[in-house]
mmCIF file of C-alpha atoms in Angstrom:
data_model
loop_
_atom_site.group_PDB
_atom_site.id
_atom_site.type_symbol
_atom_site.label_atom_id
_atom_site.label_comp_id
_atom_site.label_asym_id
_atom_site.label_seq_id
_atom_site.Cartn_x
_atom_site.Cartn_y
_atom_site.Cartn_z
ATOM 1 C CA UNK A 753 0.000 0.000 0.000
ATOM 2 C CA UNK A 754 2.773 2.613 0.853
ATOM 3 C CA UNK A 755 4.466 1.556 -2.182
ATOM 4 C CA UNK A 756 0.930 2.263 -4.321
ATOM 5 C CA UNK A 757 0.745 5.693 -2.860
ATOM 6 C CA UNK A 758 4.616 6.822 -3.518
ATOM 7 C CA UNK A 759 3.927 5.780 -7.300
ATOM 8 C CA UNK A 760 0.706 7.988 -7.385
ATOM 9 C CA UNK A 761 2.736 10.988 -5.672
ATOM 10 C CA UNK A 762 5.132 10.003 -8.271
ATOM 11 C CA UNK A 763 2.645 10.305 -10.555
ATOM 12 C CA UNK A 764 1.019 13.585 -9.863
ATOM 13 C CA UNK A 765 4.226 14.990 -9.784
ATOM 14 C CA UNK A 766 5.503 14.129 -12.942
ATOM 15 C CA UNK A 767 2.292 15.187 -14.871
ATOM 16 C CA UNK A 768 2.699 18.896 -12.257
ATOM 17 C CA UNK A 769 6.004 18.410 -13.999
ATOM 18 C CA UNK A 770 4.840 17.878 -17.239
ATOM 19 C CA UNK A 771 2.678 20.622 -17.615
ATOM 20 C CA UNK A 772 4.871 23.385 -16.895
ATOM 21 C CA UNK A 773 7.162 22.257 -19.105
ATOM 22 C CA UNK A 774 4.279 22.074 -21.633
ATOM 23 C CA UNK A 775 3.255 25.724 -20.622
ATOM 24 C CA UNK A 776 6.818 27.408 -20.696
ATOM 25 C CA UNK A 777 7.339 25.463 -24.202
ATOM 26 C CA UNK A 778 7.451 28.015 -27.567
ATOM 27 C CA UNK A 779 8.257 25.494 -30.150
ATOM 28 C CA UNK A 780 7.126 22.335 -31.548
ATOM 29 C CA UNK A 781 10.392 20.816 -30.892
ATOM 30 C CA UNK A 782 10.368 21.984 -27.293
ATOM 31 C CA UNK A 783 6.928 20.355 -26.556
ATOM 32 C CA UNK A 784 7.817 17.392 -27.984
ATOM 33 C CA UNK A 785 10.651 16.719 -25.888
ATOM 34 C CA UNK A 786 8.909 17.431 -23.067
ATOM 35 C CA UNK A 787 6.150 14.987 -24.212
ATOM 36 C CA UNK A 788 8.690 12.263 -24.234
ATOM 37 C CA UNK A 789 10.610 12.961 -20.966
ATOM 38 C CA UNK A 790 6.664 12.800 -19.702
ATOM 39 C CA UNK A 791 5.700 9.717 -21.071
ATOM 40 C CA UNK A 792 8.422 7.593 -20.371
ATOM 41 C CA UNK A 793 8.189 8.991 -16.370
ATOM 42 C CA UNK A 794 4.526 8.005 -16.439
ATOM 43 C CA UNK A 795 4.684 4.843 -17.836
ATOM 44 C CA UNK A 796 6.669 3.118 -15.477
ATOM 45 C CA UNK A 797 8.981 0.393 -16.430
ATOM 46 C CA UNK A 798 10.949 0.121 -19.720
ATOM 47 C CA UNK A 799 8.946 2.016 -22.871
ATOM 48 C CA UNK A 800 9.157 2.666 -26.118
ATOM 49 C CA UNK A 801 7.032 6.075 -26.355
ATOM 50 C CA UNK A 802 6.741 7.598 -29.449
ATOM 51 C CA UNK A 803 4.282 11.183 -30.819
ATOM 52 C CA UNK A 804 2.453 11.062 -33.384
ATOM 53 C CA UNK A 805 0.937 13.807 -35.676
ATOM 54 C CA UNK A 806 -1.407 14.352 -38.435
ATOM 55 C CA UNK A 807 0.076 16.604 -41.081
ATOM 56 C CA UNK A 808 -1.429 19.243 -43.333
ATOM 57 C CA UNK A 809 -1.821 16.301 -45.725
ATOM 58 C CA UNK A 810 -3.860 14.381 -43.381
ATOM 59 C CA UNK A 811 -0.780 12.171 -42.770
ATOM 60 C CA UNK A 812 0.217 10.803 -40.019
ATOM 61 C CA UNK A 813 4.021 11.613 -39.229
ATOM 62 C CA UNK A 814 5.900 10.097 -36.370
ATOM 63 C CA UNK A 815 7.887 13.250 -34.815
ATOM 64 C CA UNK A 816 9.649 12.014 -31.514
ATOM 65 C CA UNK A 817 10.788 8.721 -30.533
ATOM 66 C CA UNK A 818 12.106 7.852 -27.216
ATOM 67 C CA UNK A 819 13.544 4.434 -25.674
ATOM 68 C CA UNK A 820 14.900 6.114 -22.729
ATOM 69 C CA UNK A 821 16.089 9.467 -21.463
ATOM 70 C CA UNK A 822 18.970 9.499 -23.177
ATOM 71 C CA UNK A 823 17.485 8.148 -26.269
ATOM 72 C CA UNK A 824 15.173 11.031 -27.353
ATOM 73 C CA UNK A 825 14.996 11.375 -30.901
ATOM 74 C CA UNK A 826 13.071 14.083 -33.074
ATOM 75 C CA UNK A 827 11.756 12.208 -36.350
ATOM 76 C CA UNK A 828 9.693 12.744 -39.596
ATOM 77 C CA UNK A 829 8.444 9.774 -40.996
ATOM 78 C CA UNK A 830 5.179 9.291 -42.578
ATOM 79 C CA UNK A 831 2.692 6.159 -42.060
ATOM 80 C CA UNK A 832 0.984 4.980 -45.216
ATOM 81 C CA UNK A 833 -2.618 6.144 -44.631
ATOM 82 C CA UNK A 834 -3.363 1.536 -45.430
ATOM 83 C CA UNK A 835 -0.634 1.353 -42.361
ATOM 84 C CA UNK A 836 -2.434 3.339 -39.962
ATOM 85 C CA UNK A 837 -5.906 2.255 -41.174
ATOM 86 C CA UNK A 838 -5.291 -1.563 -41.366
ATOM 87 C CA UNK A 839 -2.198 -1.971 -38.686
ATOM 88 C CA UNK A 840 -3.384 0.288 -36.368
ATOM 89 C CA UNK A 841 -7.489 0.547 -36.065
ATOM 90 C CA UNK A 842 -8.918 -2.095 -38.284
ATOM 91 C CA UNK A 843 -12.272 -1.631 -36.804
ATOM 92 C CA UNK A 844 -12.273 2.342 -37.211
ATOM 93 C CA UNK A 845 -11.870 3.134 -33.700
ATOM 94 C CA UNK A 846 -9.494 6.100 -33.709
ATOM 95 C CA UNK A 847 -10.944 8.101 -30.441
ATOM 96 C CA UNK A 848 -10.222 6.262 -27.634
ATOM 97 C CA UNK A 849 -7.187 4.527 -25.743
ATOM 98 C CA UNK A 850 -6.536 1.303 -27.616
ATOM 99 C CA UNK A 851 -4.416 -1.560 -27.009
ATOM 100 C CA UNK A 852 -3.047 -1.985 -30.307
ATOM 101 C CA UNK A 853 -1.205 -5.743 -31.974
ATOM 102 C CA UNK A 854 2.507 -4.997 -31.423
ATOM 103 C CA UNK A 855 3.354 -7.797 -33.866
ATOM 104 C CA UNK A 856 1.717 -6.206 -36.569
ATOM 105 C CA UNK A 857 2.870 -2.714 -35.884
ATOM 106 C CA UNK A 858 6.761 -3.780 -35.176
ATOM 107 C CA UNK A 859 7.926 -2.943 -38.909
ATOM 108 C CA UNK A 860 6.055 0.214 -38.643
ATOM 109 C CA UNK A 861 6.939 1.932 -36.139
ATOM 110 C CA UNK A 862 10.574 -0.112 -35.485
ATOM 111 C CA UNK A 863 9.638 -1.779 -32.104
ATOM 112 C CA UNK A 864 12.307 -3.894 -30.764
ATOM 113 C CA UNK A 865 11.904 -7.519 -31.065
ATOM 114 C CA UNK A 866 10.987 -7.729 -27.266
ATOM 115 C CA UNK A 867 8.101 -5.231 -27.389
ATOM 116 C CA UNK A 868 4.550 -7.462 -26.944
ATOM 117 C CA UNK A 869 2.468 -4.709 -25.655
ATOM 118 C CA UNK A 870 1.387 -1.205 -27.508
ATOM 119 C CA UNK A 871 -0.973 1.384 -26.791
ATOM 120 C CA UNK A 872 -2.582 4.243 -28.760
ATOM 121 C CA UNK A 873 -3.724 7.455 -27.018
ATOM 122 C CA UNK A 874 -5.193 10.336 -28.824
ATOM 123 C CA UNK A 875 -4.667 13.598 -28.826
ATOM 124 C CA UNK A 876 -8.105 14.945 -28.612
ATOM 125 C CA UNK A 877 -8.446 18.891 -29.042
ATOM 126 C CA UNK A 878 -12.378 19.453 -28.743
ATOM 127 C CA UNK A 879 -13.830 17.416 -31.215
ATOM 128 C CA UNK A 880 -10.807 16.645 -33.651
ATOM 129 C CA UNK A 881 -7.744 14.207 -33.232
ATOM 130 C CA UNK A 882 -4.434 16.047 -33.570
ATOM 131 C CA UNK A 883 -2.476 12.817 -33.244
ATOM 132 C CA UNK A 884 -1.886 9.806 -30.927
ATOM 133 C CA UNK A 885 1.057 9.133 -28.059
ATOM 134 C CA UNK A 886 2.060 5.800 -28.563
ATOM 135 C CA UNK A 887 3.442 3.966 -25.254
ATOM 136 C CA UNK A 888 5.042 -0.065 -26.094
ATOM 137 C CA UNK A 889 6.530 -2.025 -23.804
ATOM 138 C CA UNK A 890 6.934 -6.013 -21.456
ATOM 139 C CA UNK A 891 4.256 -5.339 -20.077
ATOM 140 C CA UNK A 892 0.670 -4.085 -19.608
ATOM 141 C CA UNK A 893 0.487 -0.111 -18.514
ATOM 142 C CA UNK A 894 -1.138 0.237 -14.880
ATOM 143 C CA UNK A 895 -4.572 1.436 -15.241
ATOM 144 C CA UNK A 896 -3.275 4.540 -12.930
ATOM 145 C CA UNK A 897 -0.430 4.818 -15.599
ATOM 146 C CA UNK A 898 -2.592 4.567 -18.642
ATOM 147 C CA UNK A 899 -5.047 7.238 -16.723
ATOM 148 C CA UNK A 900 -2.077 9.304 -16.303
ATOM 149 C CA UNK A 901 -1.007 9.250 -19.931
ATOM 150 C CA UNK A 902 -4.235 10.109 -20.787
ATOM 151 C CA UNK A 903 -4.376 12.971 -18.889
ATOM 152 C CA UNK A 904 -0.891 14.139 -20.488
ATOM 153 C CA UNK A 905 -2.002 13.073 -24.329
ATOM 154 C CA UNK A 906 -4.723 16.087 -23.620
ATOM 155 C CA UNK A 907 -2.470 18.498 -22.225
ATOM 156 C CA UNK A 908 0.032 17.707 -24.945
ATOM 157 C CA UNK A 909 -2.922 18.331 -27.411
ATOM 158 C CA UNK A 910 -3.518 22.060 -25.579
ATOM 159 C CA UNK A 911 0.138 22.895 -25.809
ATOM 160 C CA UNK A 912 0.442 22.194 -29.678
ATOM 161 C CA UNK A 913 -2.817 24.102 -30.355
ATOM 162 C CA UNK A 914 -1.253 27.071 -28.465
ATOM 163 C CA UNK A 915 2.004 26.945 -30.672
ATOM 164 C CA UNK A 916 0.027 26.245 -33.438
ATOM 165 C CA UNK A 917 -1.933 29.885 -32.878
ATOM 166 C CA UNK A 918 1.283 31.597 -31.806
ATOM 167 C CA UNK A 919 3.145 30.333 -35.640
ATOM 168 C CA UNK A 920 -0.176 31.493 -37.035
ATOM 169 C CA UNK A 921 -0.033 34.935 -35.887
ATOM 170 C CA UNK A 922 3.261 35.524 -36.553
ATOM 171 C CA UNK A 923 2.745 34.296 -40.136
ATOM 172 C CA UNK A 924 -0.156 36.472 -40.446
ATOM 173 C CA UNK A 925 2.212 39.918 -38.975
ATOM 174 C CA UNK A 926 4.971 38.626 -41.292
ATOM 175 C CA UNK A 927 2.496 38.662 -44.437
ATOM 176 C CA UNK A 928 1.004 41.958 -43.308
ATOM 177 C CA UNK A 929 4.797 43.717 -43.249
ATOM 178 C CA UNK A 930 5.818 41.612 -46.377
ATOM 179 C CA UNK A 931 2.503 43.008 -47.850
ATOM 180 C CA UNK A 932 3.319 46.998 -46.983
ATOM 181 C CA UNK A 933 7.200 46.717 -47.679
ATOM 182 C CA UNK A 934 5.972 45.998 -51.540
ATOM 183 C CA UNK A 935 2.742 47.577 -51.756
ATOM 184 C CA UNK A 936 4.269 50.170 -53.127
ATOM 185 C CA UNK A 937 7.897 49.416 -54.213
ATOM 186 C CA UNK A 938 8.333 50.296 -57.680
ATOM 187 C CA UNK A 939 9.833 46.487 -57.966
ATOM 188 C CA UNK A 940 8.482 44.124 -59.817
ATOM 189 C CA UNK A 941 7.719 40.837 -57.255
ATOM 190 C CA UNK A 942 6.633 37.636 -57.978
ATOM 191 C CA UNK A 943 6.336 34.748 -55.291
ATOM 192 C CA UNK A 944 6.286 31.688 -56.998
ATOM 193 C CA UNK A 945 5.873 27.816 -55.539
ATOM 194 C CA UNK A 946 8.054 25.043 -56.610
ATOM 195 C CA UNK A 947 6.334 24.526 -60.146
ATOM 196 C CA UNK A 948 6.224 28.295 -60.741
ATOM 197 C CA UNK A 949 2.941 28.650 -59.714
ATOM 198 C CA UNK A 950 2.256 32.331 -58.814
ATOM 199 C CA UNK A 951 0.959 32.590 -54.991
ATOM 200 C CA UNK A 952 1.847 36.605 -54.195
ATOM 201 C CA UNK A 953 2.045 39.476 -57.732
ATOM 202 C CA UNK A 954 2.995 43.047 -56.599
ATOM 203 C CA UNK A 955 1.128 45.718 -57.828
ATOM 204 C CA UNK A 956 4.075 46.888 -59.769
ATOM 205 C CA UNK A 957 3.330 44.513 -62.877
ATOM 206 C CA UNK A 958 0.731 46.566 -64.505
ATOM 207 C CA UNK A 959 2.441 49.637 -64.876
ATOM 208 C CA UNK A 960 5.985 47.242 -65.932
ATOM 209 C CA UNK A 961 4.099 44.433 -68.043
ATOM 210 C CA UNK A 962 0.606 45.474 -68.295
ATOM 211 C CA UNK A 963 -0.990 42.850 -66.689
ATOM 212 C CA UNK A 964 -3.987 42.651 -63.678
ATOM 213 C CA UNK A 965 -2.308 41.317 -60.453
ATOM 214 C CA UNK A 966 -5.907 38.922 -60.569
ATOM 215 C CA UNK A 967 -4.356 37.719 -64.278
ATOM 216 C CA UNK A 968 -1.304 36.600 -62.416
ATOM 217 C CA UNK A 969 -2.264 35.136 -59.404
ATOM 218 C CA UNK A 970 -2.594 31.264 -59.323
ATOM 219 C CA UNK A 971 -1.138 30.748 -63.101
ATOM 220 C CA UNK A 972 2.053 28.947 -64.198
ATOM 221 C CA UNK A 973 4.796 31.712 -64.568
ATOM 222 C CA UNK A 974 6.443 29.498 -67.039
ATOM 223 C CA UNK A 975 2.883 30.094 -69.188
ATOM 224 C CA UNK A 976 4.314 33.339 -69.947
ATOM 225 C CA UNK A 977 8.126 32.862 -70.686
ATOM 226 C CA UNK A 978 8.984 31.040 -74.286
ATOM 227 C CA UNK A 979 9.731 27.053 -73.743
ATOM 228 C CA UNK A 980 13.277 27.700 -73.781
ATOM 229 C CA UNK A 981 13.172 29.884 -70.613
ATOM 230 C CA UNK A 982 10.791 27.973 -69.052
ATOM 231 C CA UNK A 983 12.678 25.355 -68.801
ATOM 232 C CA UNK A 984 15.473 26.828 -67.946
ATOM 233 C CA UNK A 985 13.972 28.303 -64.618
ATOM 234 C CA UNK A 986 12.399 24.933 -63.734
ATOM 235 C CA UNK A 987 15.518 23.554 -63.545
ATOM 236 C CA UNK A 988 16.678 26.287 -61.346
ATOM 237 C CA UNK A 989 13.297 26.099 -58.878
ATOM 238 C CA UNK A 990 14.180 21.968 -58.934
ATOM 239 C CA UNK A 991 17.735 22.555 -57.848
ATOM 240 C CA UNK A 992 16.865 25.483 -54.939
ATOM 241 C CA UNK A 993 13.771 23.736 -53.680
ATOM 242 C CA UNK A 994 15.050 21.593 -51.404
ATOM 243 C CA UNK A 995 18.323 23.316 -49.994
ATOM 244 C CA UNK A 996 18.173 26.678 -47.691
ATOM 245 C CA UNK A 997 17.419 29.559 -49.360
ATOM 246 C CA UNK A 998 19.662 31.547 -51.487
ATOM 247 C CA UNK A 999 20.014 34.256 -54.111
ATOM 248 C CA UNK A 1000 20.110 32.907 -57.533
ATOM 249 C CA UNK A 1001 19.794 34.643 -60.750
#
């Protein structure tokens, strides 16, 4: 019995813990780590605990994987949507804690050989699933554990929504200063996405080309340019796109 009660202390303090390291965390990366420092303390025993987000793409991306607490690692790897659908919740249950078949999800989500025992917890924000916490191990979680767990999965789920709001904003100051810095330059600038699609026109292009900034706006710049040139600066947006950005001409 006085063993019981030190692990719930134990436990109370490591979700007290938890939270204000959720709370003073500004960054993704800063949330997940303390995610995984949390689950691993909650859990009891030796875990596998790994976070799990949907992406814009309505992916699910693994994004921190811990073994231990010196084995924290920050991922990005994607599940096959079959993976999730099939390995993970054959019958369609994707809102509640599940004990999931750790055979079956090994390959996936590289479980050690040993692992027998894997559980899902979402990450419920209101009404929509952000993501899941998955906790593998020996053994079964204690019910206290898994209620623990649970308790963390939702404050993980209120920290990410507040960094989430936070990135927004400051996208949406950035775009308003981007917006006034060219409002008015007598510059002509185009913003243009990987296969020169045109996402931002300054005004400057109908006094330099004559065209409507609403002509502009969602076509192909390479529509415009003869085939030569074209494909000359589609090789140059396929070289750029995937290294830090740079000046180029």
């Amino acid at each position: 019995l006085l063993r019981e009660q030190e692990r719930s202390a134990d436990r109370e303090r490591g979700l007290r813990e938890a939270g204000g390291a959720l709370v003073a965390a500004s960054t993704r990366e800063e949330i997940y780590e303390a995610a995984m420092d949390a689950m691993l303390a909650l859990a009891e025993g030796e875990r596998h605990a790994m976070l799990a987000l949907f992406t814009d793409s309505v992916k699910l991306c693994i994004v921190a994987s811990q073994k231990s607490r010196s084995a924290r690692t920050l991922e990005d790897w994607i599940l096959l949507e079959s993976e999730v659908d099939e390995v993970f919740f054959p019958e369609g249950e994707t809102g509640k804690v599940q004990r999931l078949d750790a055979d079956r999800a090994r390959p996936i989500l590289r479980l050690a050989d040993g692992i027998t025992r894997l559980t899902a917890f979402p990450l419920f924000l209101r009404e929509t699933i952000l993501g899941y916490v998955f906790v593998a191990g020996h053994t079964d979680l204690a019910r206290a554990s898994s209620n623990a767990l649970r308790t963390l999965a939702a404050n993980v789920a209120l920290s990410l929504e507040s960094v989430t709001l936070a990135e927004d904003l400051h996208r949406r100051r950035s775009e308003a200063r981007f917006g006034s810095l060219v409002q008015h330059s007598s510059d002509l600038i185009t913003v243009i996405e990987a296969d020169s699609t045109i996402t931002y026109q300054s005004p400057a292009v109908e006094r330099v080309l004559g065209y409507e900034r609403s002509e502009l706006v969602g076509t192909k710049l390479v529509s415009l340019m003869d085939a030569q040139e074209a494909q000359r600066l589609l090789s140059l947006l396929s070289s750029v796109n995937d290294s830090s950005p740079e000046a180029v001409e």
